[in-house]
PDB file of C-alpha atoms in Angstrom:
ATOM      1  CA  MET A   1      93.668 138.262 109.462  1.00 42.00           C
ATOM      2  CA  SER A   2      94.043 139.693 112.665  1.00 39.00           C
ATOM      3  CA  ASN A   3      95.020 137.098 115.558  1.00 41.00           C
ATOM      4  CA  GLN A   4      91.744 137.345 116.727  1.00 43.00           C
ATOM      5  CA  ARG A   5      90.197 135.577 113.367  1.00 48.00           C
ATOM      6  CA  THR A   6      93.813 133.376 112.846  1.00 46.00           C
ATOM      7  CA  HIS A   7      92.952 131.911 116.043  1.00 51.00           C
ATOM      8  CA  SER A   8      89.188 131.617 116.461  1.00 68.00           C
ATOM      9  CA  HIS A   9      89.844 130.169 112.400  1.00 77.00           C
ATOM     10  CA  SER A  10      92.967 127.727 113.699  1.00 87.00           C
ATOM     11  CA  HIS A  11      91.913 124.824 111.577  1.00 89.00           C
ATOM     12  CA  PHE A  12      91.614 127.243 107.994  1.00 91.00           C
ATOM     13  CA  ALA A  13      94.735 128.335 109.128  1.00 89.00           C
ATOM     14  CA  GLY A  14      96.676 125.142 109.155  1.00 89.00           C
ATOM     15  CA  ALA A  15      95.115 124.233 106.173  1.00 91.00           C
ATOM     16  CA  CYS A  16      96.679 127.256 104.662  1.00 92.00           C
ATOM     17  CA  ASP A  17     100.188 126.147 105.973  1.00 91.00           C
ATOM     18  CA  ARG A  18     100.038 122.658 104.703  1.00 91.00           C
ATOM     19  CA  PHE A  19      98.482 123.615 101.589  1.00 95.00           C
ATOM     20  CA  LYS A  20     101.426 126.645 101.308  1.00 94.00           C
ATOM     21  CA  GLN A  21     104.462 123.838 102.474  1.00 92.00           C
ATOM     22  CA  ALA A  22     102.640 121.430  99.731  1.00 94.00           C
ATOM     23  CA  HIS A  23     102.522 123.519  96.622  1.00 96.00           C
ATOM     24  CA  ASN A  24     104.851 126.108  94.962  1.00 96.00           C
ATOM     25  CA  ILE A  25     103.031 129.540  95.612  1.00 95.00           C
ATOM     26  CA  ARG A  26     104.388 131.181  92.711  1.00 95.00           C
ATOM     27  CA  GLN A  27     103.926 128.865  90.063  1.00 96.00           C
ATOM     28  CA  LEU A  28     100.462 128.183  91.083  1.00 96.00           C
ATOM     29  CA  ALA A  29      99.888 132.029  91.219  1.00 96.00           C
ATOM     30  CA  GLU A  30     100.776 131.896  87.281  1.00 96.00           C
ATOM     31  CA  ALA A  31      98.369 129.045  87.000  1.00 96.00           C
ATOM     32  CA  ILE A  32      95.686 130.662  87.848  1.00 96.00           C
ATOM     33  CA  GLY A  33      96.643 134.211  86.567  1.00 96.00           C
ATOM     34  CA  MET A  34      97.507 136.079  89.911  1.00 95.00           C
ATOM     35  CA  SER A  35     100.496 137.305  90.695  1.00 94.00           C
ATOM     36  CA  GLY A  36     102.679 135.482  92.974  1.00 93.00           C
ATOM     37  CA  HIS A  37     103.199 138.210  95.614  1.00 93.00           C
ATOM     38  CA  VAL A  38      99.520 138.723  95.921  1.00 94.00           C
ATOM     39  CA  LEU A  39      98.646 135.221  96.386  1.00 96.00           C
ATOM     40  CA  HIS A  40     101.770 134.577  99.149  1.00 93.00           C
ATOM     41  CA  ASN A  41      99.855 137.619 100.686  1.00 93.00           C
ATOM     42  CA  LYS A  42      97.025 135.910 100.203  1.00 94.00           C
ATOM     43  CA  PHE A  43      98.251 133.425 102.507  1.00 92.00           C
ATOM     44  CA  ASN A  44      99.552 135.965 105.247  1.00 86.00           C
ATOM     45  CA  PRO A  45      97.485 136.045 107.977  1.00 79.00           C
ATOM     46  CA  ALA A  46      98.970 138.932 108.995  1.00 82.00           C
ATOM     47  CA  CYS A  47      98.328 140.830 105.865  1.00 81.00           C
ATOM     48  CA  GLU A  48      94.661 142.154 106.291  1.00 81.00           C
ATOM     49  CA  ARG A  49      94.966 143.714 102.805  1.00 85.00           C
ATOM     50  CA  HIS A  50      94.159 140.269 100.865  1.00 87.00           C
ATOM     51  CA  ASN A  51      92.537 137.506 102.150  1.00 90.00           C
ATOM     52  CA  LEU A  52      91.751 134.451 100.025  1.00 93.00           C
ATOM     53  CA  THR A  53      88.215 134.116  98.367  1.00 94.00           C
ATOM     54  CA  ALA A  54      85.633 131.756  97.495  1.00 94.00           C
ATOM     55  CA  LEU A  55      86.777 132.207  94.205  1.00 96.00           C
ATOM     56  CA  ASP A  56      90.337 132.283  94.860  1.00 96.00           C
ATOM     57  CA  LEU A  57      89.619 128.991  96.832  1.00 96.00           C
ATOM     58  CA  ILE A  58      87.546 127.454  93.788  1.00 96.00           C
ATOM     59  CA  ALA A  59      90.655 127.978  91.328  1.00 97.00           C
ATOM     60  CA  LEU A  60      93.267 126.935  93.462  1.00 97.00           C
ATOM     61  CA  TYR A  61      91.422 123.547  94.135  1.00 95.00           C
ATOM     62  CA  HIS A  62      91.033 122.961  90.195  1.00 95.00           C
ATOM     63  CA  ALA A  63      94.683 124.024  89.668  1.00 96.00           C
ATOM     64  CA  THR A  64      95.965 121.548  92.380  1.00 96.00           C
ATOM     65  CA  GLY A  65      93.046 119.233  92.829  1.00 92.00           C
ATOM     66  CA  ASP A  66      93.838 119.381  96.553  1.00 93.00           C
ATOM     67  CA  ASP A  67      90.702 119.826  98.821  1.00 90.00           C
ATOM     68  CA  THR A  68      92.867 120.525 101.805  1.00 92.00           C
ATOM     69  CA  LEU A  69      91.886 124.546 101.924  1.00 95.00           C
ATOM     70  CA  PHE A  70      87.976 123.518 102.010  1.00 94.00           C
ATOM     71  CA  ASP A  71      88.552 120.625 104.366  1.00 90.00           C
ATOM     72  CA  GLY A  72      90.010 123.066 106.953  1.00 91.00           C
ATOM     73  CA  LEU A  73      87.685 126.064 106.491  1.00 93.00           C
ATOM     74  CA  LEU A  74      84.652 123.362 106.846  1.00 93.00           C
ATOM     75  CA  PHE A  75      86.205 122.312 109.845  1.00 90.00           C
ATOM     76  CA  ASP A  76      86.516 125.826 111.338  1.00 92.00           C
ATOM     77  CA  CYS A  77      82.504 125.417 110.556  1.00 93.00           C
ATOM     78  CA  HIS A  78      82.144 122.025 112.300  1.00 92.00           C
ATOM     79  CA  LEU A  79      81.410 120.586 108.932  1.00 90.00           C
ATOM     80  CA  THR A  80      83.094 118.250 106.480  1.00 83.00           C
ATOM     81  CA  ALA A  81      82.417 117.128 102.714  1.00 83.00           C
ATOM     82  CA  VAL A  82      84.320 114.634 100.603  1.00 77.00           C
ATOM     83  CA  ARG A  83      84.244 114.502  96.782  1.00 75.00           C
ATOM     84  CA  LEU A  84      82.381 112.059  95.027  1.00 68.00           C
ATOM     85  CA  PRO A  85      82.789 110.239  92.225  1.00 60.00           C
ATOM     86  CA  ALA A  86      82.705 110.801  88.771  1.00 61.00           C
ATOM     87  CA  ALA A  87      79.810 109.061  87.282  1.00 50.00           C
ATOM     88  CA  ALA A  88      82.083 106.190  85.546  1.00 52.00           C
ATOM     89  CA  ALA A  89      80.870 102.862  87.459  1.00 59.00           C
ATOM     90  CA  ILE A  90      83.599 101.199  88.979  1.00 65.00           C
ATOM     91  CA  ALA A  91      83.974  97.242  88.732  1.00 70.00           C
ATOM     92  CA  PRO A  92      82.866  95.317  91.857  1.00 67.00           C
ATOM     93  CA  GLU A  93      85.758  93.849  92.556  1.00 71.00           C
ATOM     94  CA  VAL A  94      88.177  97.232  92.785  1.00 73.00           C
ATOM     95  CA  ARG A  95      84.745  98.505  95.085  1.00 69.00           C
ATOM     96  CA  ALA A  96      85.214  95.632  97.448  1.00 72.00           C
ATOM     97  CA  GLN A  97      89.165  95.717  97.394  1.00 77.00           C
ATOM     98  CA  GLN A  98      88.525  99.832  98.168  1.00 73.00           C
ATOM     99  CA  ALA A  99      86.242  98.768 101.114  1.00 74.00           C
ATOM    100  CA  LEU A 100      89.107  96.806 102.418  1.00 78.00           C
ATOM    101  CA  ASN A 101      91.165  99.280 101.958  1.00 77.00           C
ATOM    102  CA  ALA A 102      89.085 101.849 103.790  1.00 76.00           C
ATOM    103  CA  GLY A 103      88.676  99.368 106.747  1.00 79.00           C
ATOM    104  CA  ALA A 104      92.298  98.785 107.020  1.00 82.00           C
ATOM    105  CA  GLN A 105      93.442 102.420 107.333  1.00 79.00           C
ATOM    106  CA  ILE A 106      90.779 103.659 109.612  1.00 82.00           C
ATOM    107  CA  MET A 107      92.021 100.699 112.222  1.00 85.00           C
ATOM    108  CA  GLY A 108      95.475 101.622 111.313  1.00 85.00           C
ATOM    109  CA  VAL A 109      94.956 105.260 111.988  1.00 85.00           C
ATOM    110  CA  THR A 110      92.538 105.061 114.949  1.00 86.00           C
ATOM    111  CA  ALA A 111      95.590 103.052 116.671  1.00 87.00           C
ATOM    112  CA  GLN A 112      97.704 105.670 115.973  1.00 85.00           C
ATOM    113  CA  ALA A 113      95.523 108.173 117.265  1.00 86.00           C
ATOM    114  CA  THR A 114      95.012 106.584 120.189  1.00 87.00           C
ATOM    115  CA  THR A 115      98.777 106.257 120.964  1.00 86.00           C
ATOM    116  CA  ILE A 116      98.682 109.808 120.223  1.00 85.00           C
ATOM    117  CA  LEU A 117      95.937 111.218 122.410  1.00 85.00           C
ATOM    118  CA  ALA A 118      97.461 109.046 125.417  1.00 88.00           C
ATOM    119  CA  GLY A 119     100.535 111.208 125.033  1.00 83.00           C
ATOM    120  CA  ASP A 120     101.313 114.900 126.684  1.00 80.00           C
ATOM    121  CA  ARG A 121     101.717 116.908 123.039  1.00 84.00           C
ATOM    122  CA  VAL A 122     100.433 116.429 119.530  1.00 82.00           C
ATOM    123  CA  THR A 123     103.004 117.522 117.158  1.00 85.00           C
ATOM    124  CA  LYS A 124     102.261 118.918 113.808  1.00 83.00           C
ATOM    125  CA  SER A 125     103.516 116.016 112.007  1.00 84.00           C
ATOM    126  CA  ASN A 126     101.599 113.895 114.300  1.00 83.00           C
ATOM    127  CA  ARG A 127      98.296 115.717 113.279  1.00 83.00           C
ATOM    128  CA  ASN A 128      99.013 115.502 109.886  1.00 81.00           C
ATOM    129  CA  THR A 129      99.362 111.995 109.546  1.00 82.00           C
ATOM    130  CA  VAL A 130      96.729 111.244 111.367  1.00 84.00           C
ATOM    131  CA  VAL A 131      94.138 113.439 110.226  1.00 81.00           C
ATOM    132  CA  GLY A 132      95.050 113.123 106.761  1.00 80.00           C
ATOM    133  CA  GLY A 133      94.498 109.356 106.736  1.00 82.00           C
ATOM    134  CA  LEU A 134      91.334 109.480 108.874  1.00 80.00           C
ATOM    135  CA  TRP A 135      89.621 111.877 106.213  1.00 77.00           C
ATOM    136  CA  ALA A 136      91.381 109.304 103.017  1.00 77.00           C
ATOM    137  CA  GLY A 137      89.395 106.405 105.370  1.00 78.00           C
ATOM    138  CA  ILE A 138      86.143 108.911 105.770  1.00 79.00           C
ATOM    139  CA  GLU A 139      86.104 109.706 102.027  1.00 76.00           C
ATOM    140  CA  HIS A 140      86.299 105.955 101.289  1.00 76.00           C
ATOM    141  CA  LEU A 141      83.316 104.766 103.234  1.00 78.00           C
ATOM    142  CA  VAL A 142      81.667 107.851 101.917  1.00 78.00           C
ATOM    143  CA  LEU A 143      82.298 106.695  98.308  1.00 75.00           C
ATOM    144  CA  LEU A 144      81.243 102.840  99.020  1.00 76.00           C
ATOM    145  CA  ALA A 145      77.672 104.703 100.400  1.00 78.00           C
ATOM    146  CA  THR A 146      77.379 106.759  97.023  1.00 75.00           C
ATOM    147  CA  GLU A 147      78.176 103.626  95.189  1.00 74.00           C
ATOM    148  CA  VAL A 148      75.614 101.848  96.886  1.00 75.00           C
ATOM    149  CA  GLU A 149      72.787 104.553  96.652  1.00 75.00           C
ATOM    150  CA  ASP A 150      73.403 104.609  92.805  1.00 72.00           C
ATOM    151  CA  ARG A 151      73.057 100.945  92.718  1.00 71.00           C
ATOM    152  CA  PHE A 152      70.089 101.174  94.676  1.00 71.00           C
ATOM    153  CA  HIS A 153      68.503 103.655  92.521  1.00 69.00           C
ATOM    154  CA  ALA A 154      69.438 102.416  89.318  1.00 69.00           C
ATOM    155  CA  ILE A 155      66.330 100.725  88.738  1.00 69.00           C
ATOM    156  CA  PRO A 156      63.285 102.358  90.525  1.00 65.00           C
ATOM    157  CA  SER A 157      60.771 100.233  90.227  1.00 66.00           C
ATOM    158  CA  LEU A 158      63.005  97.124  91.545  1.00 64.00           C
ATOM    159  CA  ALA A 159      64.066 100.022  94.725  1.00 62.00           C
ATOM    160  CA  CYS A 160      59.887 100.649  94.601  1.00 69.00           C
ATOM    161  CA  ALA A 161      58.936  96.987  94.802  1.00 70.00           C
ATOM    162  CA  ALA A 162      61.910  96.071  97.611  1.00 69.00           C
ATOM    163  CA  ASP A 163      60.184  99.011  99.718  1.00 72.00           C
ATOM    164  CA  MET A 164      56.182  97.964  99.058  1.00 74.00           C
ATOM    165  CA  ALA A 165      57.189  94.481 100.195  1.00 75.00           C
ATOM    166  CA  ARG A 166      59.013  95.119 103.814  1.00 76.00           C
ATOM    167  CA  ALA A 167      55.911  97.949 104.379  1.00 78.00           C
ATOM    168  CA  ALA A 168      53.645  94.414 103.751  1.00 79.00           C
ATOM    169  CA  ILE A 169      55.780  92.840 105.843  1.00 81.00           C
ATOM    170  CA  GLY A 170      56.309  95.131 108.719  1.00 73.00           C
ATOM    171  CA  ALA A 171      60.388  95.183 108.097  1.00 62.00           C
TER     172      ALA A 171
END
C-alpha cells in the first residue's frame, strides 16, 4: 500500500498491527496453505506487490477465529459487525448473566475512555484496551438483541396476535 492508501485506511492498518502481534504469521501461513514470506509481505504496507484479499481475510478468520482484521476494515468504511450466536439456545440464567456482564463491561470501559479522552494523548495500549472492551460490550448487547428477536419470532402466530392486539388498542 502506498502512504496515501495506508493513511486513508488507518483503522485497517492498526488492525493488521494488532493481528500480527497476536499471532505467529509463519505458523498461520502454513495453516492456510500460503508461504510465510508472502503472508508476511501481505501485512507489510510498504509492499505494493502483495495485498490481503477478501479470501485471505476469510482464511485467516477461519484459522484463528480472530475478527480484528474485519473490525478494522469495516471501521474504515464507517461500519461495524458483530459475530452472531450459533443456533443452539443458551439457558435464560446464562443470558441474564451475559446481560449483566455486558452492562458492567460497557460502564467500566466508558469510564476508562472518558479518563483517556480527558488527557492530552492516547497511547496504542490505551486505545487497544478501551476499543477491545467496547467491542466486547457491543457484541454482548447485539447477542441479547438477537436472542430477543429469535424468541419473538419462534412462535409466529403469537407474535402476529400480539401485533394485532397492540394495533387494536392503538399502541
